[in-house]
Structures are given as structure tokens and as C-alpha cells.
CSV table of C-alpha atoms in Angstrom, one decimal:
chain,number,residue,atom,x,y,z
A,100,ALA,CA,-5.2,-9.7,6.8
A,101,TYR,CA,-2.5,-8.9,9.3
A,102,VAL,CA,0.2,-10.9,7.4
A,103,LEU,CA,1.0,-7.8,5.3
A,104,PRO,CA,2.0,-5.5,8.2
A,105,ILE,CA,4.0,-8.2,9.7
A,106,ILE,CA,5.9,-8.8,6.5
A,107,LEU,CA,6.5,-5.0,6.1
A,108,ILE,CA,7.8,-4.5,9.7
A,109,THR,CA,10.0,-7.6,9.4
A,110,SER,CA,11.5,-6.2,6.1
A,111,GLY,CA,12.2,-2.9,7.8
A,112,ILE,CA,13.9,-4.6,10.7
A,113,ILE,CA,16.1,-6.7,8.4
A,114,THR,CA,17.2,-3.5,6.6
A,115,ILE,CA,18.1,-1.8,9.9
A,116,VAL,CA,20.2,-4.9,11.0
A,117,HIS,CA,21.9,-5.0,7.5
A,118,SER,CA,22.6,-1.2,7.7
A,119,ARG,CA,24.1,-1.5,11.2
A,120,LEU,CA,26.3,-4.4,10.0
A,121,VAL,CA,27.5,-2.4,7.0
A,122,ASN,CA,28.2,0.7,9.1
A,123,ARG,CA,30.1,-1.5,11.6
A,124,GLN,CA,32.3,-2.9,8.9
A,125,GLY,CA,33.0,0.6,7.5
A,126,ASP,CA,33.9,1.9,10.9
A,127,LEU,CA,36.4,-1.1,11.4
A,128,LEU,CA,37.9,-0.4,8.0
A,129,GLU,CA,38.2,3.3,8.8
A,130,ARG,CA,39.9,2.7,12.1
A,131,SER,CA,42.3,0.3,10.6
A,132,THR,CA,43.2,2.9,8.0
A,133,VAL,CA,43.6,5.7,10.5
A,134,ALA,CA,45.8,3.4,12.7
A,135,SER,CA,48.2,2.7,9.9
A,136,ASP,CA,48.4,6.4,8.9
A,137,GLN,CA,51.3,8.1,10.6
A,138,THR,CA,50.3,11.6,9.5
A,139,THR,CA,48.6,13.9,12.1
A,140,THR,CA,45.3,15.5,11.1
A,141,GLU,CA,42.7,17.6,12.9
A,142,PRO,CA,39.9,15.5,14.5
A,143,THR,CA,36.6,15.9,12.8
A,144,ASN,CA,33.2,16.0,14.4
A,145,GLU,CA,31.1,13.0,13.3
A,146,VAL,CA,27.4,12.5,13.7
A,147,SER,CA,26.2,9.2,15.2
A,148,ALA,CA,24.1,7.1,12.9
A,149,THR,CA,21.6,6.7,15.7
A,150,SER,CA,21.4,10.5,16.5
A,151,PRO,CA,19.5,13.2,14.8
A,152,SER,CA,21.6,15.1,12.1
A,153,GLN,CA,20.2,18.4,13.3
A,154,PRO,CA,18.1,19.7,16.2
A,155,GLU,CA,14.4,19.6,15.9
A,156,ASP,CA,12.8,22.6,14.3
A,157,PRO,CA,10.0,23.8,16.6
A,158,GLU,CA,8.5,25.9,13.7
A,159,TYR,CA,7.9,22.6,11.8
A,160,LEU,CA,5.6,21.4,14.5
A,161,LYS,CA,3.8,24.8,14.7
A,162,HIS,CA,2.9,24.6,11.0
A,163,ILE,CA,1.4,21.2,11.5
A,164,GLY,CA,-0.9,22.6,14.1
A,165,ILE,CA,-1.3,19.2,16.1
A,166,SER,CA,0.3,18.6,19.5
A,167,ARG,CA,2.0,15.3,20.2
A,168,TRP,CA,-0.6,14.6,22.9
A,169,ALA,CA,-3.4,15.2,20.3
A,170,SER,CA,-1.6,12.9,17.8
A,171,VAL,CA,-1.5,10.1,20.4
A,172,ALA,CA,-5.2,10.6,21.0
A,173,VAL,CA,-5.8,10.4,17.2
A,174,VAL,CA,-3.9,7.1,17.0
A,175,GLY,CA,-5.7,5.8,20.0
A,176,GLY,CA,-9.0,6.7,18.4
A,177,TRP,CA,-8.1,4.8,15.3
A,178,PHE,CA,-7.1,1.7,17.3
A,179,GLY,CA,-10.3,1.9,19.4
A,180,VAL,CA,-12.6,2.1,16.3
A,181,LEU,CA,-10.7,-0.9,14.8
A,182,LEU,CA,-11.1,-3.0,18.0
A,183,LEU,CA,-14.8,-2.0,18.3
A,184,LEU,CA,-15.7,-2.9,14.8
A,185,MET,CA,-13.9,-6.2,15.0
A,186,ALA,CA,-15.6,-7.0,18.4
A,187,LEU,CA,-19.1,-6.1,17.0
A,188,ARG,CA,-18.5,-8.3,13.9
A,189,ASN,CA,-17.1,-11.3,15.8
A,190,SER,CA,-19.9,-11.1,18.4
A,191,GLY,CA,-22.3,-12.6,15.9
A,192,ASN,CA,-24.8,-9.8,16.5
A,193,GLY,CA,-23.3,-7.4,14.0
A,194,SER,CA,-25.4,-6.5,11.0
A,195,SER,CA,-24.2,-6.6,7.4
A,196,TRP,CA,-23.5,-2.9,7.7
A,197,VAL,CA,-21.1,-3.6,10.6
A,198,ALA,CA,-19.4,-6.3,8.4
A,199,LEU,CA,-19.0,-3.8,5.6
A,200,ALA,CA,-17.6,-1.1,7.8
A,201,GLU,CA,-15.2,-3.5,9.6
A,202,THR,CA,-13.9,-5.0,6.4
A,203,TYR,CA,-13.0,-1.8,4.7
A,204,PHE,CA,-11.7,-0.1,7.9
A,205,ARG,CA,-9.5,-3.2,8.6
A,206,ILE,CA,-8.2,-3.3,5.1
A,207,GLY,CA,-7.4,0.5,5.2
A,208,SER,CA,-5.5,-0.1,8.4
A,209,VAL,CA,-3.2,-2.8,7.3
A,210,ILE,CA,-2.4,-1.9,3.6
A,211,TYR,CA,0.8,-0.3,2.6
A,212,GLY,CA,2.2,0.2,-0.9
A,213,GLY,CA,-0.8,1.5,-2.8
A,214,GLY,CA,-4.1,0.3,-4.3
A,215,GLN,CA,-2.5,-2.5,-6.3
A,216,VAL,CA,-1.6,-4.3,-3.1
A,217,VAL,CA,-5.1,-4.1,-1.7
A,218,LEU,CA,-6.7,-5.8,-4.7
A,219,PRO,CA,-6.1,-9.4,-3.9
A,220,MET,CA,-7.3,-8.9,-0.3
A,221,LEU,CA,-10.3,-7.0,-1.5
A,222,LEU,CA,-11.1,-9.8,-4.0
A,223,THR,CA,-11.2,-12.3,-1.2
A,224,GLU,CA,-13.1,-10.2,1.3
A,225,VAL,CA,-15.9,-9.2,-1.0
A,226,VAL,CA,-16.3,-12.1,-3.4
A,227,ASP,CA,-16.1,-15.0,-0.9
A,228,PRO,CA,-19.0,-13.7,1.2
A,229,GLY,CA,-21.0,-13.2,-1.9
A,230,TRP,CA,-21.2,-9.4,-1.7
A,231,VAL,CA,-20.2,-9.1,-5.4
A,232,THR,CA,-19.3,-11.5,-8.1
A,233,GLU,CA,-15.8,-11.9,-9.5
A,234,GLU,CA,-17.0,-10.4,-12.7
A,235,GLN,CA,-18.4,-7.3,-10.9
A,236,PHE,CA,-15.1,-7.0,-9.1
A,237,PHE,CA,-13.0,-6.8,-12.2
A,238,GLN,CA,-15.6,-4.4,-13.8
A,239,ALA,CA,-15.0,-2.2,-10.8
A,240,PHE,CA,-11.3,-2.5,-11.2
A,241,ALA,CA,-11.5,-1.3,-14.8
A,242,ILE,CA,-13.7,1.6,-14.0
A,243,ALA,CA,-11.5,2.7,-11.1
A,244,GLN,CA,-8.4,2.6,-13.3
A,245,ALA,CA,-10.1,4.5,-16.1
A,246,LEU,CA,-11.3,7.4,-13.9
A,247,PRO,CA,-9.3,10.0,-12.1
A,248,GLY,CA,-8.3,9.5,-8.4
A,249,PRO,CA,-6.7,6.7,-6.4
A,250,LEU,CA,-7.3,3.0,-7.0
A,251,PHE,CA,-8.9,2.8,-3.6
A,252,ASN,CA,-12.0,4.5,-5.2
A,253,ILE,CA,-12.9,0.9,-6.4
A,254,VAL,CA,-14.5,0.4,-3.0
A,255,VAL,CA,-17.2,2.9,-3.9
A,256,PHE,CA,-18.4,0.6,-6.7
A,257,LEU,CA,-18.0,-2.5,-4.5
A,258,GLY,CA,-19.9,-1.0,-1.6
A,259,ALA,CA,-22.7,0.3,-3.8
A,260,ALA,CA,-23.1,-3.0,-5.6
A,261,TYR,CA,-23.7,-4.6,-2.2
A,262,LYS,CA,-25.6,-1.9,-0.2
A,263,GLY,CA,-26.5,0.8,-2.6
A,264,VAL,CA,-25.3,4.4,-2.6
A,265,ALA,CA,-25.1,4.4,1.2
A,266,GLY,CA,-22.9,1.3,1.1
A,267,GLY,CA,-20.5,3.0,-1.4
A,268,ILE,CA,-20.2,6.1,0.8
A,269,LEU,CA,-19.6,4.0,3.9
A,270,ALA,CA,-16.9,1.8,2.2
A,271,TRP,CA,-15.2,4.9,0.9
A,272,ILE,CA,-15.1,6.6,4.3
A,273,CYS,CA,-13.9,3.4,6.1
A,274,ILE,CA,-11.1,2.6,3.8
A,275,PHE,CA,-9.6,6.1,3.7
A,276,ALA,CA,-10.2,7.0,7.4
A,277,PRO,CA,-7.4,4.8,8.9
A,278,GLY,CA,-4.7,6.3,6.6
A,279,LEU,CA,-5.8,9.9,7.4
A,280,LEU,CA,-6.0,9.2,11.1
A,281,LEU,CA,-2.5,7.6,11.2
A,282,LEU,CA,-1.1,10.3,9.0
A,283,PHE,CA,-2.2,13.0,11.4
A,284,GLY,CA,-1.2,11.0,14.3
A,285,PHE,CA,2.3,10.5,13.0
A,286,LEU,CA,3.0,14.0,11.6
A,287,PRO,CA,4.0,15.7,14.9
A,288,PHE,CA,6.8,13.1,15.3
A,289,TRP,CA,8.0,13.2,11.8
A,290,ALA,CA,10.3,16.2,12.3
A,291,SER,CA,12.2,14.4,14.9
A,292,ILE,CA,12.2,10.7,13.7
A,293,ARG,CA,13.0,11.4,10.1
A,294,LYS,CA,16.6,12.5,11.0
A,295,TYR,CA,17.6,9.1,12.4
A,296,GLN,CA,19.5,6.8,10.1
A,297,TRP,CA,17.8,3.6,11.6
A,298,PHE,CA,14.4,5.1,10.6
A,299,LYS,CA,15.6,5.8,7.0
A,300,ALA,CA,16.9,2.2,6.8
A,301,PHE,CA,13.6,1.0,8.0
A,302,LEU,CA,11.7,2.9,5.4
A,303,GLU,CA,14.0,1.6,2.6
A,304,GLY,CA,13.1,-2.0,3.7
A,305,VAL,CA,9.4,-1.2,3.8
A,306,ASN,CA,9.5,0.4,0.4
A,307,ALA,CA,11.4,-2.6,-1.2
A,308,CYS,CA,8.9,-5.0,0.5
A,309,ALA,CA,5.9,-2.9,-0.9
A,310,ILE,CA,7.3,-3.3,-4.4
A,311,GLY,CA,7.4,-7.0,-3.9
A,312,LEU,CA,3.9,-7.0,-2.6
A,313,ILE,CA,2.8,-5.1,-5.8
A,314,VAL,CA,4.4,-7.8,-7.9
A,315,ALA,CA,2.7,-10.5,-5.9
A,316,ALA,CA,-0.6,-8.7,-6.3
A,317,ILE,CA,-0.2,-8.5,-10.1
A,318,THR,CA,0.5,-12.2,-10.2
A,319,ALA,CA,-2.6,-13.0,-8.2
A,320,LEU,CA,-4.8,-10.8,-10.4
A,321,TYR,CA,-3.3,-12.3,-13.5
A,322,GLN,CA,-4.3,-15.7,-12.4
A,323,LYS,CA,-7.9,-14.6,-11.7
A,324,ALA,CA,-8.5,-12.2,-14.6
A,325,VAL,CA,-6.6,-13.6,-17.6
A,326,LYS,CA,-8.3,-16.8,-18.7
A,327,THR,CA,-8.3,-16.8,-22.5
A,328,HIS,CA,-5.8,-16.4,-25.3
A,329,VAL,CA,-7.2,-13.1,-26.4
A,330,GLN,CA,-6.9,-11.7,-22.9
A,331,ILE,CA,-3.2,-12.6,-22.8
A,332,ALA,CA,-2.8,-10.7,-26.2
A,333,ILE,CA,-4.6,-7.7,-24.8
A,334,LEU,CA,-2.5,-7.8,-21.7
A,335,VAL,CA,0.8,-7.6,-23.7
A,336,PHE,CA,-0.7,-5.0,-26.1
A,337,ALA,CA,-1.8,-2.8,-23.2
A,338,ALA,CA,1.6,-3.1,-21.5
A,339,ALA,CA,3.3,-2.0,-24.7
A,340,LEU,CA,1.0,0.9,-25.2
A,341,ASN,CA,1.7,2.2,-21.6
A,342,SER,CA,5.4,1.4,-21.2
A,343,LEU,CA,6.7,1.8,-24.7
A,344,PHE,CA,4.4,4.4,-26.2
A,345,GLY,CA,3.4,6.4,-23.1
A,346,PHE,CA,-0.4,6.0,-23.4
A,347,GLY,CA,-2.2,6.9,-20.1
A,348,ALA,CA,-4.2,4.3,-18.2
A,349,PRO,CA,-7.6,5.6,-19.3
A,350,THR,CA,-6.7,5.5,-23.0
A,351,VAL,CA,-5.1,2.0,-22.6
A,352,ILE,CA,-8.3,0.7,-20.9
A,353,LEU,CA,-10.5,2.1,-23.6
A,354,ILE,CA,-8.4,0.6,-26.4
A,355,GLY,CA,-8.2,-2.7,-24.6
A,356,GLY,CA,-12.0,-2.7,-24.0
A,357,LEU,CA,-12.6,-2.0,-27.8
A,358,VAL,CA,-10.2,-4.7,-28.8
A,359,GLY,CA,-11.8,-7.2,-26.4
A,360,LEU,CA,-15.2,-6.3,-27.8
A,361,VAL,CA,-14.1,-6.8,-31.4
A,362,MET,CA,-12.4,-10.2,-30.6
A,363,SER,CA,-15.3,-11.3,-28.4
A,364,PRO,CA,-18.0,-13.9,-29.6
A,365,LEU,CA,-20.4,-11.0,-30.2
A,366,VAL,CA,-18.2,-9.8,-33.2
A,367,LEU,CA,-15.2,-11.8,-34.5
A,368,ASP,CA,-15.0,-14.6,-31.9
A,369,ILE,CA,-11.3,-15.0,-32.2
A,370,ALA,CA,-9.0,-16.7,-29.6
A,371,THR,CA,-11.7,-16.6,-27.0
A,372,ASN,CA,-11.1,-20.2,-25.9
A,373,GLU,CA,-10.0,-20.9,-22.3
A,374,LEU,CA,-6.3,-21.3,-21.7
A,375,CYS,CA,-6.7,-24.8,-20.4
A,376,GLU,CA,-8.6,-26.0,-23.5
A,377,THR,CA,-6.9,-27.8,-26.2
């Protein structure tokens, strides 16, 4: 579960190093050009790549309404809850409710890049213990995609399928709570840190890595969800409806569901054989 944040942080560090190397090469080239230029010019004031481009705006922090000490306490509270849940679950005395809370709180703490990235991890975490079946998982995925709101809402279905309404509510709270806590914990520092070039480079690397993780998640889901020839046809058809003709996700899912129903053994029974079958 902690491989993802390690990959993201490593990607950000690589981008910082690359940015520094590029800036250093640019500085060397600029110095060489200036040294060969015999004309005299007025010196210009340059801003260091590692310094803020402008002074911190105190009004920005006032609008947030959270002091830096309070933000540190919020982050400490998040980390403390995470450690407590992990300790309770690993102690062997934790109930199934503790396991549910720990799973979704941990996933919410390490996921970056959106709901698509969380799906493969969720699939492993809830199907392998037998909380839901693989079929139920993909049913929840379809419902979450067709309804308004973020894809993380899939956990309401998954939690409810395992522990009823209370389980759905607990899963929803636990997967969203880490992001909210870390957001409020980081906001008071944003006005200062966002002005540093190294931080901008770090975010560029993290964003690029997140896109790669989304592609990897799509590949993993394809291997699990697409098993017949008609499912491949529906996949291509749905992609065309969305990307070429601009149909929204709810409409595409509804059309795909209707096509799947018509092509299923209940109606026409066309191309429903498994991909591995001859």
C-alpha cells in the first residue's frame, strides 16, 4: 500500500534534480555569452530559483483561518489515527469494524491522482478478504461512475455490502478524512512554499507520475473486467462515444449497459464467449 507514495515522492525528487541540472546548464551558457559580449549593460536583479519570487502575503494566511501550529496538530492527529488503527488491526484483537476503518483510512492516506488510481488497490483490499465479490466490486464501480460525485463514493457501496448502512458511512468517512486533514494541515504553508521553483518542479514530477499510475490502473482493471469479445466491443464503443462524440459518463454507462444486455445470453447471446476460448 505504501509503494504508491514512495513512487510519487521519487518522481518528484527526480524532477527536482533534472530541473536543477537544466538550470545549471542554462546558467553556464548565459555566463559564457555574457563573457564574450564586450558591450556594457546595466546589471539586472535576478531571483534565485530556490528563493520565493515574492514576499509572503500575511492576508492569505488570515483568510485561511488556521495557524501553522494548528495545522501541525492536524497533521499529527492524522498520523496518530493512522498508527492507532494499524496497531489495533495488527494486534489480532481488532474487530471487523476496525479492519474496515483501517483499510479505508490507510487507502485514503496514500492515494494520489484521483479515484482511478485507488481502484486496483481497493479491488485487492476488499475482494481478497471476501468482503465483496469481484462482480459486486465492478457493479459498484459502474454505479459510482454513473452517479454524480467523485469516484471515491464507490466505498459507500463496498462498505454497505460488507457491513450494511453503517459500514458504508464508516467507509466513506475514513477514505475522505485523511485528504481533508492533510489539506487543512498543508494550507497555512501553501502561501510560502508554492513560490519556490524546486516545489513547482516536485509537483510536476508528482503529476506526471499520477498520470502513469492512472494508465497502470486502467490496465489492471482491463485485465480483471474485460473477459469476453462483446466486452471488448463495448469498451471500444464506449470510448468512442465519450472521446469522439462527447457523451458524458452516465450516458455512456447506460448505453453500454443496454448494449451488454442485448448481447447477453438472455437476449441475443452474441460474442459472449471467453477471450481464451477458441
